[in-house]
PDB file of C-alpha atoms in Angstrom:
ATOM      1  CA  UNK A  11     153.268  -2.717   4.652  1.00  0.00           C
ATOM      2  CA  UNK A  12     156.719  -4.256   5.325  1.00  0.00           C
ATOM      3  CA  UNK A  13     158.626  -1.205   5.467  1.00  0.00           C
ATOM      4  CA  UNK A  14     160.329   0.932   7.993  1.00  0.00           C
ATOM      5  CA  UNK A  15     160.281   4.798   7.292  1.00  0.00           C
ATOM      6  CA  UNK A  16     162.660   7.078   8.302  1.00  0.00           C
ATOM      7  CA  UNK A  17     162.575  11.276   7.761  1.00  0.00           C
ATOM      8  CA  UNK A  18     164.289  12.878   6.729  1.00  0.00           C
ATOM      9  CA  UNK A  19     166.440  11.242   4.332  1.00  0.00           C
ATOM     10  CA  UNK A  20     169.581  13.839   4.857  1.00  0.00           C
ATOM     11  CA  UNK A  21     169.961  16.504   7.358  1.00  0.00           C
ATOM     12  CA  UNK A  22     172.863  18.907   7.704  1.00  0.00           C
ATOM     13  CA  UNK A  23     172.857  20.402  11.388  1.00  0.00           C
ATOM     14  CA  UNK A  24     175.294  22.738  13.448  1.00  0.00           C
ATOM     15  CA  UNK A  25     176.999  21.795  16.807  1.00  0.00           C
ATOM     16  CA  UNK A  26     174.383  24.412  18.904  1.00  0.00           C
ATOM     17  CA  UNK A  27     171.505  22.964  16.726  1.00  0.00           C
ATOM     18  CA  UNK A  28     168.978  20.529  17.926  1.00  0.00           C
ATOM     19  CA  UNK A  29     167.094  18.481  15.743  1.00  0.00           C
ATOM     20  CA  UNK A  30     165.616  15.018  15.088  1.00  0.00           C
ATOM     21  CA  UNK A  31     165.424  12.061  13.206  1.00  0.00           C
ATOM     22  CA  UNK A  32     161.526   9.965  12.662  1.00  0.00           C
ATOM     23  CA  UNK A  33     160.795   6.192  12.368  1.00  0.00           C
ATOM     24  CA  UNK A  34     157.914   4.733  11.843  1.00  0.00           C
ATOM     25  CA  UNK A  35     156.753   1.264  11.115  1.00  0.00           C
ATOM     26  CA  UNK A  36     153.005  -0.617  11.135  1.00  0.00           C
ATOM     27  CA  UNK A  37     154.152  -4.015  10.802  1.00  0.00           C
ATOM     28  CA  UNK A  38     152.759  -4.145  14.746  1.00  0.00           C
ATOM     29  CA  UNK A  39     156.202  -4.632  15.594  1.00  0.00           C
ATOM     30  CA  UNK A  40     157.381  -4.325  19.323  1.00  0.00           C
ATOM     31  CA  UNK A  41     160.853  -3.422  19.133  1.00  0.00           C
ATOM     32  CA  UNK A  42     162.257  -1.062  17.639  1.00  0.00           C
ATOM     33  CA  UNK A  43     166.036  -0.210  17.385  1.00  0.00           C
ATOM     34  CA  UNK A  44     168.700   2.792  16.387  1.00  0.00           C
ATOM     35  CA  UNK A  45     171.646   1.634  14.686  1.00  0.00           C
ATOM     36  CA  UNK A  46     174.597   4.200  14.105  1.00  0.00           C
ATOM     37  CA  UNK A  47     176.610   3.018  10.532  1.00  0.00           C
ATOM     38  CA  UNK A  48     179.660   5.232   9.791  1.00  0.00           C
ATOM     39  CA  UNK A  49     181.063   4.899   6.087  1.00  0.00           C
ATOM     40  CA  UNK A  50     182.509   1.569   5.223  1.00  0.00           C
ATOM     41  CA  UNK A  51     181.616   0.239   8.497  1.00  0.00           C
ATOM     42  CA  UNK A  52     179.282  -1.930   9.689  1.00  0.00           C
ATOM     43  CA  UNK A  53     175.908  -0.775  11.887  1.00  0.00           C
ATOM     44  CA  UNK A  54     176.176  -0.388  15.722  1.00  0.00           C
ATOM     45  CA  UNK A  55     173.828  -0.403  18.068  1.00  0.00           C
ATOM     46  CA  UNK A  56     172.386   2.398  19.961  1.00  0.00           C
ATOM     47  CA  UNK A  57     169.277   1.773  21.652  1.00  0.00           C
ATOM     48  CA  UNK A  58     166.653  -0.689  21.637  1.00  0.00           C
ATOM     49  CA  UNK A  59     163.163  -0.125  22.473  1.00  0.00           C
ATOM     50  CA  UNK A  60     160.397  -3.302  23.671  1.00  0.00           C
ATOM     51  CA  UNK A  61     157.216  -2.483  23.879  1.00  0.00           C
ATOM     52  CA  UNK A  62     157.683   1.435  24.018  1.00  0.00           C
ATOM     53  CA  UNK A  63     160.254   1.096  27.051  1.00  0.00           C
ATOM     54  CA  UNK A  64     163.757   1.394  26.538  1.00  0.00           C
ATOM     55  CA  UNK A  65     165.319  -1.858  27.388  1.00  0.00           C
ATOM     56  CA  UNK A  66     169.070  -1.178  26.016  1.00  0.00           C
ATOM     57  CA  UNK A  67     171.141   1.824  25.848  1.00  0.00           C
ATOM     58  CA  UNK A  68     174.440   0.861  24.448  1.00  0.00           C
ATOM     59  CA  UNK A  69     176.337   3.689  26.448  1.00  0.00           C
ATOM     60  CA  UNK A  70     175.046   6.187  24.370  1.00  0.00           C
ATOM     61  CA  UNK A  71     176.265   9.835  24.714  1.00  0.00           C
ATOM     62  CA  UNK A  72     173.202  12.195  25.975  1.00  0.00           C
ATOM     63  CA  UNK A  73     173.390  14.350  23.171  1.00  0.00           C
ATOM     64  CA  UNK A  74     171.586  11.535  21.530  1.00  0.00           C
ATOM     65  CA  UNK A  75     168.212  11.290  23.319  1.00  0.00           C
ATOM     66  CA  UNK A  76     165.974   8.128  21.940  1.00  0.00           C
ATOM     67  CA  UNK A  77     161.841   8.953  22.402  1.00  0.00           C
ATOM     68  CA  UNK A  78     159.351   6.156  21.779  1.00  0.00           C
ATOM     69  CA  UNK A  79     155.798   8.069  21.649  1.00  0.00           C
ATOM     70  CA  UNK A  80     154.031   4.816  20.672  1.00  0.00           C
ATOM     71  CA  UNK A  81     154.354   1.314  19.009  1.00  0.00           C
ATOM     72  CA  UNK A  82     154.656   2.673  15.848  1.00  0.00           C
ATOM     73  CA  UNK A  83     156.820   5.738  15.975  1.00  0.00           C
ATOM     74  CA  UNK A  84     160.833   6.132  17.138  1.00  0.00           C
ATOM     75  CA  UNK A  85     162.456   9.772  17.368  1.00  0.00           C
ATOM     76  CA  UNK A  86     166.298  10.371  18.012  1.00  0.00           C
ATOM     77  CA  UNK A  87     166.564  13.818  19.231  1.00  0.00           C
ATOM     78  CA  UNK A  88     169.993  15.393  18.469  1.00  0.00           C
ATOM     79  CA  UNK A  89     171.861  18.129  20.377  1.00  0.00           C
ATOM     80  CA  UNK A  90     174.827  20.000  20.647  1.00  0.00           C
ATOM     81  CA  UNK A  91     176.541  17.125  18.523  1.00  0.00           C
ATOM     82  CA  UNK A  92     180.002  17.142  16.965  1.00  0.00           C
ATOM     83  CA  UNK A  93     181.502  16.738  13.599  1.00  0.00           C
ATOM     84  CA  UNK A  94     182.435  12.732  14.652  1.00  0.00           C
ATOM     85  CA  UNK A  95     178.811  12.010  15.125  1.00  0.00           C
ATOM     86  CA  UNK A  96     178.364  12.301  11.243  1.00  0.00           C
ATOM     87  CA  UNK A  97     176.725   8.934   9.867  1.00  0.00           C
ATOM     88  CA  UNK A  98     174.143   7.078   8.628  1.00  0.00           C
ATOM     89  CA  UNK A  99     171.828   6.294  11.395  1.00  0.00           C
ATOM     90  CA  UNK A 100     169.202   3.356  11.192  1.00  0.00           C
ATOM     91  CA  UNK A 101     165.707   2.799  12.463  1.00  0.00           C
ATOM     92  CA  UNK A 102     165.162  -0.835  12.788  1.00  0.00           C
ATOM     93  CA  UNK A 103     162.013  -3.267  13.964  1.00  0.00           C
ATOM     94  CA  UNK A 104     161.348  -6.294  14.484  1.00  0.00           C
ATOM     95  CA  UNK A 105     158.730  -8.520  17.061  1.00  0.00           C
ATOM     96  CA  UNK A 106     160.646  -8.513  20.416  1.00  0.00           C
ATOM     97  CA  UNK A 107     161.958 -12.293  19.745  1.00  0.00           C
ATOM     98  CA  UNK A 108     165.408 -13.656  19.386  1.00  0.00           C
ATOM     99  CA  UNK A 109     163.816 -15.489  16.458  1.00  0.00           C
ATOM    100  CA  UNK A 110     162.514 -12.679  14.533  1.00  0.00           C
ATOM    101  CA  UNK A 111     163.841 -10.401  11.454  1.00  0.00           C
ATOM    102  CA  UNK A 112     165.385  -6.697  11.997  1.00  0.00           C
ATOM    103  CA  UNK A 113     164.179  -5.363   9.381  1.00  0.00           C
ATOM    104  CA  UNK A 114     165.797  -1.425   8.521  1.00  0.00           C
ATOM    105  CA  UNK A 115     164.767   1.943   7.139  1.00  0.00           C
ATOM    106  CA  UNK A 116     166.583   3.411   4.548  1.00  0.00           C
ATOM    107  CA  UNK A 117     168.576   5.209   7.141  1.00  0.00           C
ATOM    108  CA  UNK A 118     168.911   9.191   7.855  1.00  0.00           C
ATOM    109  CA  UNK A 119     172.254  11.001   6.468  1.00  0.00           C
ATOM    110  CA  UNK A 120     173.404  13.389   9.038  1.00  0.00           C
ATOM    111  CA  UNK A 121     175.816  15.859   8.480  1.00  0.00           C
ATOM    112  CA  UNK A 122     177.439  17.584  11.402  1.00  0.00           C
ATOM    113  CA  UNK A 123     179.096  21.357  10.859  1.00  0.00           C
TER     114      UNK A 123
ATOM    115  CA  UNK B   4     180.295 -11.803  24.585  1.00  0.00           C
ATOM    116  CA  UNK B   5     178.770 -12.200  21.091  1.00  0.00           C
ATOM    117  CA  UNK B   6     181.232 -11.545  18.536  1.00  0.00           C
ATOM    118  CA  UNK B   7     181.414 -12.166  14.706  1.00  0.00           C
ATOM    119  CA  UNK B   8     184.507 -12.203  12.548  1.00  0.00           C
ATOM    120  CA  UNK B   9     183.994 -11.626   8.692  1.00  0.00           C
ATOM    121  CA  UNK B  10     188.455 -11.971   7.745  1.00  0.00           C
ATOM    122  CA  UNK B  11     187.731 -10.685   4.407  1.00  0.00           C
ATOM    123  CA  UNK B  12     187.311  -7.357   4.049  1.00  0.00           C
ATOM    124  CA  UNK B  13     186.667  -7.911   0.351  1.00  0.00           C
ATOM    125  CA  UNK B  14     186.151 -10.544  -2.244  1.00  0.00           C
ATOM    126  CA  UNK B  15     186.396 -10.143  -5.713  1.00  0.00           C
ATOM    127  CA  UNK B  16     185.438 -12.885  -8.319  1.00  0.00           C
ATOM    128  CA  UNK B  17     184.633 -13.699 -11.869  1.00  0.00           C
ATOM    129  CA  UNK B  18     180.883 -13.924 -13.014  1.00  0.00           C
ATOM    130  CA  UNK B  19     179.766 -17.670 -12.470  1.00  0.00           C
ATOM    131  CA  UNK B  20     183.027 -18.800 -10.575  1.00  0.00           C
ATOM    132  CA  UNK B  21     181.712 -20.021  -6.930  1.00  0.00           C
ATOM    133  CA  UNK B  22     182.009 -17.442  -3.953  1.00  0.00           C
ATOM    134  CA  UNK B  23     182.369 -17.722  -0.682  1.00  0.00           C
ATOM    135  CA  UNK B  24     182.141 -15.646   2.262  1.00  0.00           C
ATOM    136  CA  UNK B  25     183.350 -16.821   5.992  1.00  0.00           C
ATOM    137  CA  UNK B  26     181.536 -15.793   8.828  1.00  0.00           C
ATOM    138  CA  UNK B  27     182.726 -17.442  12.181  1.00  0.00           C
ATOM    139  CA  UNK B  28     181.167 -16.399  15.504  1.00  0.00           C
ATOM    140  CA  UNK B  29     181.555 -16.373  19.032  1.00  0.00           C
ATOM    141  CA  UNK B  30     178.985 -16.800  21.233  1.00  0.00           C
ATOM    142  CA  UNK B  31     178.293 -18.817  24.732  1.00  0.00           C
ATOM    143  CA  UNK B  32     174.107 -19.416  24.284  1.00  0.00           C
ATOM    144  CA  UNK B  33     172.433 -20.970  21.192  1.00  0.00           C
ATOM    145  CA  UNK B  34     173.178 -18.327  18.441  1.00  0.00           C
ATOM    146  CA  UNK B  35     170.557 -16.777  15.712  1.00  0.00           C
ATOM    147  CA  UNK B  36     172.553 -16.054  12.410  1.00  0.00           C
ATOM    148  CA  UNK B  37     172.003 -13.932   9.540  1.00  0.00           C
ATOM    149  CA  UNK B  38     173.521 -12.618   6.936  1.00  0.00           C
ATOM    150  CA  UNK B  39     172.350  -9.236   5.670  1.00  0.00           C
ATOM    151  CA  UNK B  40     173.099  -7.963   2.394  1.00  0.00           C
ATOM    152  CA  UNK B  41     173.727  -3.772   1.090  1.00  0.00           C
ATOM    153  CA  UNK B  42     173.615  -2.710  -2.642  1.00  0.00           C
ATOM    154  CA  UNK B  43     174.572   0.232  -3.435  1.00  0.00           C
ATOM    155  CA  UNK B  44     172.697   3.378  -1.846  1.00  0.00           C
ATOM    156  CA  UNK B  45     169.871   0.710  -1.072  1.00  0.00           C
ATOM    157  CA  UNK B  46     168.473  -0.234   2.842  1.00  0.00           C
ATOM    158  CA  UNK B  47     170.302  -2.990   4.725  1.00  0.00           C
ATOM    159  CA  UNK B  48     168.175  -6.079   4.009  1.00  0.00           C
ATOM    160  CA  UNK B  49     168.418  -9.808   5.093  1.00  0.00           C
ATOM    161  CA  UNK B  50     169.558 -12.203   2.920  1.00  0.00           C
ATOM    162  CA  UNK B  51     168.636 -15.231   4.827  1.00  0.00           C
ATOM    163  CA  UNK B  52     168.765 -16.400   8.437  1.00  0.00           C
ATOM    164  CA  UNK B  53     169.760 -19.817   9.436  1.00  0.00           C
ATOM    165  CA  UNK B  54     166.875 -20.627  11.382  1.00  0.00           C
ATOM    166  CA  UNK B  55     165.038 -21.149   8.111  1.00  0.00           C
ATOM    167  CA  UNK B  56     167.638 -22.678   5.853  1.00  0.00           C
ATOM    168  CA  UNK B  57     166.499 -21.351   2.952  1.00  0.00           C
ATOM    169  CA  UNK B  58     168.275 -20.488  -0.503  1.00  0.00           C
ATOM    170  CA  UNK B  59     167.868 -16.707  -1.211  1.00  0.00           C
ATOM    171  CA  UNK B  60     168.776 -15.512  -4.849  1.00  0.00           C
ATOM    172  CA  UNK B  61     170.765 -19.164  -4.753  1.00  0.00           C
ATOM    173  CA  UNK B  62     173.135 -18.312  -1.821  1.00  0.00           C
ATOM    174  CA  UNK B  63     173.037 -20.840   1.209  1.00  0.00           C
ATOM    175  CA  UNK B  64     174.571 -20.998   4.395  1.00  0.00           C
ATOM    176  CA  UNK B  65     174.902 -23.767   6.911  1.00  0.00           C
ATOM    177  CA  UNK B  66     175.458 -23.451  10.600  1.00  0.00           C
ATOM    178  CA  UNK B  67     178.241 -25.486  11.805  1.00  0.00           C
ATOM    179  CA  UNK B  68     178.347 -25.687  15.411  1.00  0.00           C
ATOM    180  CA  UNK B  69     181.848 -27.421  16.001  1.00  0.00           C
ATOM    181  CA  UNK B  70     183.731 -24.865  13.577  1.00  0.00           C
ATOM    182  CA  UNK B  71     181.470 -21.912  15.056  1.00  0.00           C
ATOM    183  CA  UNK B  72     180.994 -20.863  11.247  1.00  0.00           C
ATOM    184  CA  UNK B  73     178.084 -19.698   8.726  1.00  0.00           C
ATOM    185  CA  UNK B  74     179.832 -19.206   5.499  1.00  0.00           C
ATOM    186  CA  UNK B  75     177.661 -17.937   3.226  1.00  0.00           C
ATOM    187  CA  UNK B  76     177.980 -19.356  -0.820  1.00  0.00           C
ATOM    188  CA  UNK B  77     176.819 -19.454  -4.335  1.00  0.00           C
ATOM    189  CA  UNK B  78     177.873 -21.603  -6.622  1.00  0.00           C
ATOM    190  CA  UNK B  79     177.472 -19.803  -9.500  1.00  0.00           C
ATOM    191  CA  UNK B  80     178.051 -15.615  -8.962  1.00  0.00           C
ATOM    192  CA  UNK B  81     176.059 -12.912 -11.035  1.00  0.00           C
ATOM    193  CA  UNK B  82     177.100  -9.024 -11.234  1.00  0.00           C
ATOM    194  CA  UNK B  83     174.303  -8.078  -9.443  1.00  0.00           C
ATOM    195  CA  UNK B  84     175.148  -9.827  -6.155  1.00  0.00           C
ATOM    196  CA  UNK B  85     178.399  -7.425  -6.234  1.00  0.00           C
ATOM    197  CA  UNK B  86     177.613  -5.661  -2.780  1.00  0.00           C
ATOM    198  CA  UNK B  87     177.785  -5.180   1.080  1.00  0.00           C
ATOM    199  CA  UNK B  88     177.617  -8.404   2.806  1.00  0.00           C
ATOM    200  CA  UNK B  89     177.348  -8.548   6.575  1.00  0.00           C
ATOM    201  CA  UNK B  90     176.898 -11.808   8.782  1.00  0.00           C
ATOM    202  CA  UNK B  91     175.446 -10.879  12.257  1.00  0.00           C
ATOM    203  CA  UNK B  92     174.232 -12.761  15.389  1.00  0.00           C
ATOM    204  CA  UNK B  93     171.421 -12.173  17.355  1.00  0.00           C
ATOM    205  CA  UNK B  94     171.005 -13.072  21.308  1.00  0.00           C
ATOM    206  CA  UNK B  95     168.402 -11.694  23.717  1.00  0.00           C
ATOM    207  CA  UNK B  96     169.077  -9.810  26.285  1.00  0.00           C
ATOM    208  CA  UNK B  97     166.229  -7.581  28.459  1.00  0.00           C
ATOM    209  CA  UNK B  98     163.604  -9.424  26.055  1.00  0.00           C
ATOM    210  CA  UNK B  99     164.830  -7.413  23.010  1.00  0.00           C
ATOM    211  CA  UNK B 100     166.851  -8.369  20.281  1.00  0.00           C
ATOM    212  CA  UNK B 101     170.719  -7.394  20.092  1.00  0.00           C
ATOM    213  CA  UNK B 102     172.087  -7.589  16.662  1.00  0.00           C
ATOM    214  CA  UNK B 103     175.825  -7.981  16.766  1.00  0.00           C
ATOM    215  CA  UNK B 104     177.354  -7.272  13.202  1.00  0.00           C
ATOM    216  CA  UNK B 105     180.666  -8.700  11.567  1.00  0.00           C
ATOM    217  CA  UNK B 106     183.100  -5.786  10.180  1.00  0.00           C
ATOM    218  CA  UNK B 107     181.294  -6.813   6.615  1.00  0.00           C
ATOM    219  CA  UNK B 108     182.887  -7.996   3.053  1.00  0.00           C
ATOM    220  CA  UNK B 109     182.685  -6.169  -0.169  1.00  0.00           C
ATOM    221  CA  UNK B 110     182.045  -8.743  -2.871  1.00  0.00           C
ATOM    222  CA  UNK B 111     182.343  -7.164  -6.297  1.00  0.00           C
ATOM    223  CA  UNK B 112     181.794  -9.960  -9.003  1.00  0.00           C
ATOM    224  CA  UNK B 113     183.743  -9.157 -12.187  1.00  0.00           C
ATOM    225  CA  UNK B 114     182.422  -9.541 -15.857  1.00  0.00           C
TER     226      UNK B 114
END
């Protein structure tokens, strides 16, 4: 299994809504990353996670709030967001090395209204 | 600071005409370089990585140090390379990986 999963594949949300987005991976990967790509643009990173502890926050608002429940699963809970915060948003992994691949998910569509 | 400068924003060229897309870099450590391709509606997904110089769907790219570049090229282009193509550098920081991306270049390869 070389893949990294990510549910759901769109979601359309309101500004008083919370919600959240799922990762998962079983390549026994250590870090895992959320990546924020708006149309035409390239990914930026959110957070990273090494071995389940949050080891970068890239000055992240707190209506994004990254959860890593165990090596294989990432959440990115969502609240109160606004129209701007409309993207593609990716779940990455890779071994915590500055050798190894990132490899992505597919990516999560959110809509904001 | 780790930075990486892609100047085209796109590319377009004739099937089997060379191609070449500039990536040049800025970073102070020993870098890690990638480039990472997008097709359409399709995952981001690496195309090759320096480390391993390796020829992936017959593209290569060469570090060069002194010019701070990894161009990536193909000597030959095919309509199905017309995509997303994003050069990125990698440095660790906190023993994680941070992936610094270039703006990207659209390469559309014409018939």
């Amino acid at each position: 299994d070389t893949e990294v999963t990510q549910t759901p594949k769109h979601l359309v949300m309101g500004m008083t809504n919370k919600k959240s987005l799922k990762c998962e991976q079983h390549m026994g990967h250590r870090a895992m990353y959320w990546y924020k790509q708006k149309a035409k643009k390239p990914p930026e990173l959110m957070f990273v996670y090494s071995y389940e502890k949050l080891s970068i926050n890239e000055s992240v608002p707190s209506r994004f709030s990254p959860e890593c429940p165990n090596s294989s699963l990432l959440n990115l809970h969502l609240h109160a967001l606004q129209p701007e915060d409309s993207a593609l948003y990716l779940c990455a992994s890779s071994r915590p090395s500055p050798i190894s691949t990132i490899y992505f998910g597919e990516g999560s569509w959110l809509t904001v209204v | 600071a780790q930075r990486v400068t892609q100047p085209e924003k796109l590319l377009s060229v004739f099937k089997g005409a060379p191609v070449e897309l500039k990536c040049n870099y800025s970073y102070s450590g020993s870098p890690e370089l990638f480039w990472y391709v997008q097709y359409s509606r399709q995952r981001l997904q690496l195309l090759l990585r320096h480390i391993s110089r390796e020829s992936i769907k017959g593209f290569t790219a060469d570090l060069n140090k002194g010019e701070t570049s990894f161009h990536l090229k193909k000597p030959f282009a095919q309509e199905e390379d017309s995509a997303m193509y994003y050069c990125a550098l990698s440095g660790q920081r906190g023993g994680s990986e941070k992936l610094v991306f270039g703006k990207g270049t659209k390469l559309t390869v014409n018939p």
